Short mmCIF file of C-alpha atoms and ligand atoms in Angstrom, two decimals:
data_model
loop_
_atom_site.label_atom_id
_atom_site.label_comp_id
_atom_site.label_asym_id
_atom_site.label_seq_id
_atom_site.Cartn_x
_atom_site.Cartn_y
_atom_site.Cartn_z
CA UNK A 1 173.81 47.65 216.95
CA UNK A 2 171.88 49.10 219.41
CA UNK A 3 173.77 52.46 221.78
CA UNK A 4 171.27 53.73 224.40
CA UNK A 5 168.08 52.15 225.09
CA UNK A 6 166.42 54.71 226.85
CA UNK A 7 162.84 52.81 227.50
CA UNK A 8 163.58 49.54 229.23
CA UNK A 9 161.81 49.64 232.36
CA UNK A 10 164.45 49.54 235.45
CA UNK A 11 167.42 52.07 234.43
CA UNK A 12 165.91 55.43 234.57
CA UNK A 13 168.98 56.69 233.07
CA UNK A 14 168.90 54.70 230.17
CA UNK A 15 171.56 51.87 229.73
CA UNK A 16 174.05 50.59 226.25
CA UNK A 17 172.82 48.09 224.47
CA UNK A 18 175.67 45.72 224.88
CA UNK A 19 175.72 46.24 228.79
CA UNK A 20 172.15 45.43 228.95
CA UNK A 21 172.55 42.06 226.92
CA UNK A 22 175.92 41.31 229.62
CA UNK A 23 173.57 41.75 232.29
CA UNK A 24 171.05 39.28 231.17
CA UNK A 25 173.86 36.75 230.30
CA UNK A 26 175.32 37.03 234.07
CA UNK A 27 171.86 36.51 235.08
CA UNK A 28 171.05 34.04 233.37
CA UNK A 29 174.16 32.16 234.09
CA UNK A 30 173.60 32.67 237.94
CA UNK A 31 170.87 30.24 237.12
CA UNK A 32 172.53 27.43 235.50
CA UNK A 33 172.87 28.54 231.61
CA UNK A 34 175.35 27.83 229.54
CA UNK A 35 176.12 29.29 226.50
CA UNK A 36 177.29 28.65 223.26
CA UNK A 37 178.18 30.88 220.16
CA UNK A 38 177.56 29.30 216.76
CA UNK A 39 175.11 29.81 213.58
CA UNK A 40 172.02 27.88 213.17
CA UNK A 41 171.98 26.14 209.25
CA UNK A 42 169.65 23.50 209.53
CA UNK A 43 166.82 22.17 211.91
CA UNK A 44 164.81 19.19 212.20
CA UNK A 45 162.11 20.27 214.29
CA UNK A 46 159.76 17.14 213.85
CA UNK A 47 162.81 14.56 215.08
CA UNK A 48 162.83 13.60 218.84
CA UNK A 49 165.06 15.05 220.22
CA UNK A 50 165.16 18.04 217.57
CA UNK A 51 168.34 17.74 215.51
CA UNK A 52 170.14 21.31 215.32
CA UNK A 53 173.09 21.67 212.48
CA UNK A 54 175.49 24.63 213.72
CA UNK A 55 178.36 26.11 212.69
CA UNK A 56 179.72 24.10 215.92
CA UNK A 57 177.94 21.10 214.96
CA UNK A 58 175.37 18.79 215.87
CA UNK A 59 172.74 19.64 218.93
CA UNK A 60 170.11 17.70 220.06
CA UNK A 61 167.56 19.21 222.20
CA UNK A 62 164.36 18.32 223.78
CA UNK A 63 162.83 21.54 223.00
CA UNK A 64 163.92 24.66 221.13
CA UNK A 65 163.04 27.93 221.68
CA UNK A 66 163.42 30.46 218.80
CA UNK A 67 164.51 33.57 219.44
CA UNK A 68 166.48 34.81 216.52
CA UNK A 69 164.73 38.66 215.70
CA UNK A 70 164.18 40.15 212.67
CA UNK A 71 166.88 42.18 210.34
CA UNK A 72 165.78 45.64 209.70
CA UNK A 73 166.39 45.96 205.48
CA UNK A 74 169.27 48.51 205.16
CA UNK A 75 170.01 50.73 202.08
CA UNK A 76 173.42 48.78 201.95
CA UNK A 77 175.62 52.28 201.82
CA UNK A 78 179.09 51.69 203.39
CA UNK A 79 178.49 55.24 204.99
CA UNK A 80 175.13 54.35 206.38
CA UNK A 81 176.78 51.29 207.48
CA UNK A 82 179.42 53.13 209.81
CA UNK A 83 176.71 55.75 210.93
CA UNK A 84 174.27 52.97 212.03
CA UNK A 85 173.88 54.53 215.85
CA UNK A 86 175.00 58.03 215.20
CA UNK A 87 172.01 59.61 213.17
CA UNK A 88 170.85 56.45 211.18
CA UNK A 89 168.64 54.40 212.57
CA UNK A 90 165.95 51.73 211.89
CA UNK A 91 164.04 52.38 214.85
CA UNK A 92 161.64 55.35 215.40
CA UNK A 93 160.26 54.69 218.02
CA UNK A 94 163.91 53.66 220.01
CA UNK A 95 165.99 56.86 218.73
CA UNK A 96 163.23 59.03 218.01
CA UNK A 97 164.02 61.21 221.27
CA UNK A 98 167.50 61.81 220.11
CA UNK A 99 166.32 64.07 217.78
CA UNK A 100 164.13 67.20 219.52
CA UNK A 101 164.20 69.89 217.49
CA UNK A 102 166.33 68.32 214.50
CA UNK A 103 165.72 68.12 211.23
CA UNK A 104 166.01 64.36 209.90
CA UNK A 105 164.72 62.19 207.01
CA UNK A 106 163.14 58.89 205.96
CA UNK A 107 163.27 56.13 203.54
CA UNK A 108 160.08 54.59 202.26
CA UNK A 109 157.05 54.79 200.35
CA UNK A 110 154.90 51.89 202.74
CA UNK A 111 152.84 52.22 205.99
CA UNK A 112 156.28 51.82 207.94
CA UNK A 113 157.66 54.93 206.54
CA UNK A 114 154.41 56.66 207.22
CA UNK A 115 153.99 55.35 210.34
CA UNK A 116 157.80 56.28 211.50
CA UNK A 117 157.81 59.53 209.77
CA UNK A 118 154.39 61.03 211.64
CA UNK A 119 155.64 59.43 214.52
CA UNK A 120 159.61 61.28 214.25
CA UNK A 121 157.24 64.82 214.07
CA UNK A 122 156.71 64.56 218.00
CA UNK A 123 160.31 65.35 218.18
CA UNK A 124 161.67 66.94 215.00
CA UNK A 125 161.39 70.39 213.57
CA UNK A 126 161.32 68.42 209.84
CA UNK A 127 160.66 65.47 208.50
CA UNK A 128 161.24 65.26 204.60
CA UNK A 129 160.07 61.37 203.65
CA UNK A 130 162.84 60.14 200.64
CA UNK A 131 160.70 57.56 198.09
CA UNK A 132 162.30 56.25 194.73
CA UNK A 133 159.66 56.43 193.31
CA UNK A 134 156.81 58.43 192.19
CA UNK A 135 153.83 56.97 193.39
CA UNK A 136 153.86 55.91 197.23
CA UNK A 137 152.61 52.50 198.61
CA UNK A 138 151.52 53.05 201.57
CA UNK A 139 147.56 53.19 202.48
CA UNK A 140 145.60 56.11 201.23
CA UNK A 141 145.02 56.94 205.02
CA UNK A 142 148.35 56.90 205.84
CA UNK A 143 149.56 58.71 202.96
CA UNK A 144 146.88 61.66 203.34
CA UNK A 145 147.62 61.99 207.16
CA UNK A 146 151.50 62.13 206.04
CA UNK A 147 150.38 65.03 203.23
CA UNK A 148 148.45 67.17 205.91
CA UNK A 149 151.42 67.08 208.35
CA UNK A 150 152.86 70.46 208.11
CA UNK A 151 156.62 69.28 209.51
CA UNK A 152 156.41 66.42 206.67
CA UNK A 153 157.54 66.98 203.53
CA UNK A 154 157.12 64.75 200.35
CA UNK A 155 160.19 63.84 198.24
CA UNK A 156 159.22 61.00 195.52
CA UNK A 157 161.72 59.92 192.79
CA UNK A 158 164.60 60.53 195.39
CA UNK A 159 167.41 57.94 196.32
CA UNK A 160 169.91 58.09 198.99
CA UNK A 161 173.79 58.20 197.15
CA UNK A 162 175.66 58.71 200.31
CA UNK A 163 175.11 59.47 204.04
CA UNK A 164 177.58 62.53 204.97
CA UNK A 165 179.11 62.47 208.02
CA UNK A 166 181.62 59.81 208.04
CA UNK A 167 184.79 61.49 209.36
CA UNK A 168 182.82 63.36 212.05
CA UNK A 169 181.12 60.09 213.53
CA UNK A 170 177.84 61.69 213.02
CA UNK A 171 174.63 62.50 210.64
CA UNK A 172 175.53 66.21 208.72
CA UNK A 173 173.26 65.37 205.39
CA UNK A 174 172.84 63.72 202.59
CA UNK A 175 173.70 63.00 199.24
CA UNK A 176 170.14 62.69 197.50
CA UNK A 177 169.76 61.66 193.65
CA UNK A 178 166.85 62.77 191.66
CA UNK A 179 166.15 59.62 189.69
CA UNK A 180 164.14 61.08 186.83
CA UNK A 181 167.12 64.18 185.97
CA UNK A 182 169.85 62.40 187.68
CA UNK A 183 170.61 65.76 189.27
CA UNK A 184 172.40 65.37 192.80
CA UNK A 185 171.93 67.55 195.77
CA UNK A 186 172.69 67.60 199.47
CA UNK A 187 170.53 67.91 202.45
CA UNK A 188 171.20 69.15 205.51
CA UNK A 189 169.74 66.41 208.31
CA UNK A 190 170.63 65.06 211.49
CA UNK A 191 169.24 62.15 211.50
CA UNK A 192 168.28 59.27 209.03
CA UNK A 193 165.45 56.37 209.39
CA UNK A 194 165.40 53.70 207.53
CA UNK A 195 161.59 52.36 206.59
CA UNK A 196 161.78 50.18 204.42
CA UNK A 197 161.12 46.88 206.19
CA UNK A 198 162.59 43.86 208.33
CA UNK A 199 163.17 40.70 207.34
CA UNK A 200 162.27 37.72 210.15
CA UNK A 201 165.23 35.53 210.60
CA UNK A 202 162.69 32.43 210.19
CA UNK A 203 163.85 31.03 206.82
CA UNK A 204 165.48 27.86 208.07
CA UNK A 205 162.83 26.53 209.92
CA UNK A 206 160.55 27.09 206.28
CA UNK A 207 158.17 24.16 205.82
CA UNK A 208 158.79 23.04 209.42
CA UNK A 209 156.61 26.19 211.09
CA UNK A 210 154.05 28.28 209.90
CA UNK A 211 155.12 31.63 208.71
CA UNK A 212 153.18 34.76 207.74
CA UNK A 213 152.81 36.21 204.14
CA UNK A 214 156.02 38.52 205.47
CA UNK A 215 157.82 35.28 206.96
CA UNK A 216 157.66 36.17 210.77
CA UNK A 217 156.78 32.68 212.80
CA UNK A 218 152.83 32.54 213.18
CA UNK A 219 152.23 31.41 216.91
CA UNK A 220 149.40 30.16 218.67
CA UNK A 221 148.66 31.22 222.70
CA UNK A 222 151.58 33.68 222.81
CA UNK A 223 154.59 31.53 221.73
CA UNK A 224 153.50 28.00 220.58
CA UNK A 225 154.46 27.52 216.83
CA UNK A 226 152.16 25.36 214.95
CA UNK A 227 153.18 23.59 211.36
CA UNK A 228 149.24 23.73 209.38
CA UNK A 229 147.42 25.13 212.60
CA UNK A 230 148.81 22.05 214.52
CA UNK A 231 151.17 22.87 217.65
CA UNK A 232 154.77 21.61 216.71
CA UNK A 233 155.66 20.11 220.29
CA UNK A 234 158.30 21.67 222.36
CA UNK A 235 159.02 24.48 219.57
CA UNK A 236 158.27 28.08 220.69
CA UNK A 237 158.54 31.11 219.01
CA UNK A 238 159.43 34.35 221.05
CA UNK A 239 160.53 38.14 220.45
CA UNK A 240 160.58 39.75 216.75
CA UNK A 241 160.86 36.40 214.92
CA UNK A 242 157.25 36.38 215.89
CA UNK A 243 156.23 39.99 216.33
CA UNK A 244 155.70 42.21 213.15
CA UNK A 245 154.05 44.90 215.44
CA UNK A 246 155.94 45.83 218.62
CA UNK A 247 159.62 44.96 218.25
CA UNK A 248 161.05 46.46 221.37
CA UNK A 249 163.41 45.08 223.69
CA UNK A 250 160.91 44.71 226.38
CA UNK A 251 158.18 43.18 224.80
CA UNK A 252 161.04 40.47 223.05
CA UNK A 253 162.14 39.91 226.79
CA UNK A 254 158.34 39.48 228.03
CA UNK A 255 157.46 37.29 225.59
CA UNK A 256 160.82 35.47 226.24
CA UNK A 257 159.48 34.76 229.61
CA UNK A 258 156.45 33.19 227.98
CA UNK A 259 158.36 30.80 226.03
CA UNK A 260 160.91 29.69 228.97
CA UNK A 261 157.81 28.82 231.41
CA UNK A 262 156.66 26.97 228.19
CA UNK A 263 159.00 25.11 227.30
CA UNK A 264 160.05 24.36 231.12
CA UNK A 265 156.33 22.60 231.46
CA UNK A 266 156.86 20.72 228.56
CA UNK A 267 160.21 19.40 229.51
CA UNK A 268 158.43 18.48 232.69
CA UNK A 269 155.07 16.95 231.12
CA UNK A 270 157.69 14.53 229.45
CA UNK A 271 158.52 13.24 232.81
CA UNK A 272 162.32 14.93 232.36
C1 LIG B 301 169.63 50.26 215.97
C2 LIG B 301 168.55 49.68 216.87
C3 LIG B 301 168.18 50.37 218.00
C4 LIG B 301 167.20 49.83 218.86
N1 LIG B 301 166.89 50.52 220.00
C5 LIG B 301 165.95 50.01 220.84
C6 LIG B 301 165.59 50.71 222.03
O1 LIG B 301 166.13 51.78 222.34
N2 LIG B 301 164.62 50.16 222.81
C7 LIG B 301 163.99 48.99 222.49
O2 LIG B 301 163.14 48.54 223.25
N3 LIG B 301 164.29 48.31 221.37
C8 LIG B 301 165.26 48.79 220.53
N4 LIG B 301 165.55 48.13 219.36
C9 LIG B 301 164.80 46.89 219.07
C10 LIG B 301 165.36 45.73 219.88
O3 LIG B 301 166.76 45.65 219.67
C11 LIG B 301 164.67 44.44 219.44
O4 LIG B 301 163.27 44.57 219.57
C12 LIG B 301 165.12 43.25 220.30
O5 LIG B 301 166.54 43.14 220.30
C13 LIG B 301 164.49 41.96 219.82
O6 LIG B 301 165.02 40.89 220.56
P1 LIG B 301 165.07 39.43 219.97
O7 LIG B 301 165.73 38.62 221.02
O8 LIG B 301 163.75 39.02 219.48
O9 LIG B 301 166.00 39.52 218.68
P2 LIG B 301 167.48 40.07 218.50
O10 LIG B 301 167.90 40.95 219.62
O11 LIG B 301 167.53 40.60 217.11
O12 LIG B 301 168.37 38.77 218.61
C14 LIG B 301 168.34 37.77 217.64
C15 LIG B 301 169.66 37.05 217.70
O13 LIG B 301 169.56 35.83 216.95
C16 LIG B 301 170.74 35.69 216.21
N5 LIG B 301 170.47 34.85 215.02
C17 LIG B 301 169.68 35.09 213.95
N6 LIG B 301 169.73 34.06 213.08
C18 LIG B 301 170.57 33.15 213.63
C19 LIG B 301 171.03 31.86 213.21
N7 LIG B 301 170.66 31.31 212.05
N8 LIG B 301 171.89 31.21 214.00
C20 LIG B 301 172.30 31.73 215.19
N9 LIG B 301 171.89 32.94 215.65
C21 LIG B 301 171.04 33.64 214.87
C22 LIG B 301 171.12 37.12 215.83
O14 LIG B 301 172.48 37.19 215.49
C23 LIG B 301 170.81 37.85 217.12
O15 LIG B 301 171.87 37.83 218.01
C24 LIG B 301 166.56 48.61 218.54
C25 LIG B 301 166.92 47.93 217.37
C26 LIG B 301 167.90 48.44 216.55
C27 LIG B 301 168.30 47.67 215.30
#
């Protein structure tokens, strides 16, 4: 889903999304990868060798290494849908730029949407934050730091009804509902950021790792996953499966690193 990515280190220019992944996938098969396209179901990390069920079928591996990011939680509009990379995003800190001197919006009552929103005032002219309800959730910090920011402005009891801009392939406003009157009204914004959340894409491995209160994959020195605090052997954890904080392309591809040396010592401490 991801157009430009302006901030990984090595194309000054910026490069697509898509032609960034192709590169990585010619590297890596310079080296001797192979890939294979199917969905994970099922895992049995504890078996030796580790018993995959895919959409393709059966895999058995000597070790696994996780990799499979975290869903940012959409507002499931058809029309945010088709704008996803033309004005709405899920990522402040990744599109922020695109939006000098614009006037956008968030979703979100939490620390994320505080966090994204004063963050998004570096580059927009206004931010107005969209919450359903009333009362916000975020920290009383955060909350009061969002209050005193003079491009930020406070819209409780407010839901999205449509993103505008379809036909032109861009952000032009938005259709906002006022959930106490159910009076509709339009706003005028560029841009739309979604904070509201990602969900880890750790539930099938459930019971077999540790996970976090918010279900990202707890590890232990950088990438080993552990199953009650003990390291599950030859399992590793890397990129925003495992990272609630960061979540950039660089830092998935760093730790990424971490977990192929990993898993490359294990494989040879077996004596393969
Ligand atoms: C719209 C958008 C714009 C962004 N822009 C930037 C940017 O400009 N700069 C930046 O640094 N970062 C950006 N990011 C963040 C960046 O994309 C992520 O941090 C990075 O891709 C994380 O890499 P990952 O390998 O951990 O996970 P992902 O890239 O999310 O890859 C996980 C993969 O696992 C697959 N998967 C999940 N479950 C299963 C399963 N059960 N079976 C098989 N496969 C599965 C998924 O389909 C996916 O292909 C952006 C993100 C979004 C959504």
């Amino acid at each position: 889903m991801t157009t430009l990515v302006e901030n990984f280190p090595g194309w000054p220019e910026g490069i697509q999304g898509p032609e960034l992944i192709d590169n990585m996938k010619k590297q890596a098969a310079r080296f001797g990868a192979s890939f294979q396209t199917a969905h994970l179901n099922a895992a049995e990390l504890g078996a030796r060798p580790i018993r995959l069920t895919t959409s393709a079928g059966e895999i058995l591996t000597r070790t696994l290494i996780v990799a499979s990011g975290a869903s940012a939680r959409w507002l499931g509009l058809p029309s945010e849908h088709a704008l996803i990379g033309h004005g709405v995003s899920s990522c402040a800190t990744c599109d922020g730029f695109f939006f000098r001197g614009r006037e956008i919006a968030v979703v979100g009552g939490g620390d994320s949407a505080m966090e994204e929103a004063l963050f998004l005032t570096r580059f927009a002219s206004k931010v107005t934050l969209l919450h359903r309800r009333e009362g916000f959730r975020a920290s009383k910090i955060m909350l009061e730091r969002a209050i005193a920011n003079p491009k930020i402005a406070l819209r409780p009891n407010t839901i999205v009804e449509e993103v505008l801009g379809v036909e032109d392939h861009e952000v032009k406003g938005l259709r906002l509902k006022d959930v106490k009157t159910g009076e509709l009204c339009e706003l005028a914004v560029s841009g739309l950021f979604l904070g509201i959340g990602h969900e880890p894409n750790a539930k099938m491995f459930a019971g077999q790792v540790d996970l976090d209160a918010e279900g990202y994959i707890k590890t232990t020195g950088n990438v080993l996953t552990t199953l009650n605090g003990v390291v599950v052997p030859g399992v590793f954890a890397c990129g925003d499966v495992q990272d609630r904080r960061y979540r950039q392309a660089i830092t998935a591809a760093g730790s990424g690193c971490m977990a192929a040396l990993e898993a490359e010592k294990f494989v040879e401490a077996e004596g393969h």
